[in-house]
């Protein structure tokens, strides 16, 4: 009963986001929704825009509070906790499944890439600007000239969606969402199973990785194809770890075929295939066999669709630039300013630092392939994967979700580890709430919706951290020891909070 209240509160938050998305979500210019009386009313009037902005932002923050409270209410993770977490994920995600795209409009670029495939063009060479009427289908102009970074299997999905819908944007969004939701379901099934293999409570691992609002917003409301990539990767690693290596390799290869970044998992899948106590000869043989099976299948797939291995550019030639909130981007910015203050080429220093950090991450992956206990192969994989993502110059909010399922399944302790998860998830939900809002340019607003959303999100965050008697101890309980003590990977370190 106590946990049920948190689930209900989360449903309220999701419903608020659904309504808010009607006025501030991304709707394609060619969508019939643009002519719906309710949508017009909410988007033309100042009161409607501000109301939807508030509903979207406060709904997201209420979802954060519900997630935190669910973890507190399930303290000790008694029998039945897994069912409760699964119920929460399904209940919280259903309103988002039918919302207007929020936090990102990448899903509209998927439509363009599907159209490129059906037009017989190469998405690894040509951008969607080569298509007629591409702008009316909602894609961000930044995608206009960009070649796709996705693998062949996702392009097949995109082509199938466009073939079924004739590129009708709303129906296409729904089908892409269902494809992403398949990845969510895979995580629902295999994160707890992978956790149990590592002696970690499956319900807690699922709560951390899949029930968190950033996961639900990014992988359901935004319909990012990363959801399917992660779901296939988690399932593949589980089967490889449970002595079904061939099925594991096939699933991880499917993940690579969605987004190539998960190629980093293959060496560790090879180690799982080799088994505990394997000789170095056997390890090298399984590495070779894993690579041959996976890359052979991908090459064959490229031959079938005529695109070859064009997807490899996304891994070998990453997008230039950086994000200021990534460790690499932030440190580079500070070094650039310092260098410029000395009259030196600060930009060159920053560029060199970012390259060094990227090289260090790759080196760490190589080290972890050879160093570490056989019982911690998946943990080593998670750490190496995390290093590559976190030390990259560009980190999108949903990139963090690639890592959390593997880290949670191998044990996130109730010290600085879980508290960092709280902070990162909240930060990116707050960031997205004010970063991606769609408002018609002719609406005369005295204060921008981004400012309104930012103030509301920060105020709610401060309330959770400083005022709310049920959540304010999450970051402070236990003082230094609460942050840097040994903690546990199974139970909540916080005291039982007041009811409500």
mmCIF file of N, CA and C in Angstrom, residues 27-35 108 136 168-170:
data_model
loop_
_atom_site.group_PDB
_atom_site.id
_atom_site.type_symbol
_atom_site.label_atom_id
_atom_site.label_comp_id
_atom_site.label_asym_id
_atom_site.label_seq_id
_atom_site.Cartn_x
_atom_site.Cartn_y
_atom_site.Cartn_z
ATOM 1 N N UNK A 27 5.521 19.054 -32.705
ATOM 2 C CA UNK A 27 4.549 18.552 -33.668
ATOM 3 C C UNK A 27 5.051 18.903 -35.065
ATOM 4 N N UNK A 28 5.058 17.922 -35.952
ATOM 5 C CA UNK A 28 5.496 18.175 -37.326
ATOM 6 C C UNK A 28 4.563 19.165 -38.002
ATOM 7 N N UNK A 29 5.135 20.046 -38.827
ATOM 8 C CA UNK A 29 4.320 21.039 -39.530
ATOM 9 C C UNK A 29 3.256 20.391 -40.409
ATOM 10 N N UNK A 30 3.556 19.193 -40.904
ATOM 11 C CA UNK A 30 2.608 18.509 -41.771
ATOM 12 C C UNK A 30 1.622 17.627 -41.036
ATOM 13 N N UNK A 31 1.612 17.687 -39.709
ATOM 14 C CA UNK A 31 0.722 16.832 -38.929
ATOM 15 C C UNK A 31 -0.691 17.394 -38.870
ATOM 16 N N UNK A 32 -1.715 16.537 -38.979
ATOM 17 C CA UNK A 32 -3.103 17.005 -38.801
ATOM 18 C C UNK A 32 -3.344 17.591 -37.413
ATOM 19 N N UNK A 33 -2.510 17.246 -36.433
ATOM 20 C CA UNK A 33 -2.669 17.805 -35.093
ATOM 21 C C UNK A 33 -2.561 19.323 -35.096
ATOM 22 N N UNK A 34 -1.820 19.867 -36.062
ATOM 23 C CA UNK A 34 -1.663 21.315 -36.139
ATOM 24 C C UNK A 34 -3.007 22.023 -36.345
ATOM 25 N N UNK A 35 -4.001 21.293 -36.853
ATOM 26 C CA UNK A 35 -5.306 21.891 -37.128
ATOM 27 C C UNK A 35 -6.359 21.496 -36.097
ATOM 28 N N UNK A 108 11.631 12.550 -35.510
ATOM 29 C CA UNK A 108 11.223 13.017 -36.841
ATOM 30 C C UNK A 108 12.344 12.840 -37.859
ATOM 31 N N UNK A 136 8.616 19.654 -43.502
ATOM 32 C CA UNK A 136 7.233 19.527 -43.028
ATOM 33 C C UNK A 136 7.044 18.322 -42.128
ATOM 34 N N UNK A 168 3.384 9.413 -42.769
ATOM 35 C CA UNK A 168 2.484 10.223 -41.957
ATOM 36 C C UNK A 168 3.150 10.412 -40.590
ATOM 37 N N UNK A 169 3.411 11.649 -40.160
ATOM 38 C CA UNK A 169 4.292 11.854 -39.005
ATOM 39 C C UNK A 169 3.767 11.309 -37.687
ATOM 40 N N UNK A 170 2.488 11.478 -37.382
ATOM 41 C CA UNK A 170 1.976 11.051 -36.084
ATOM 42 C C UNK A 170 1.990 9.531 -35.946
#
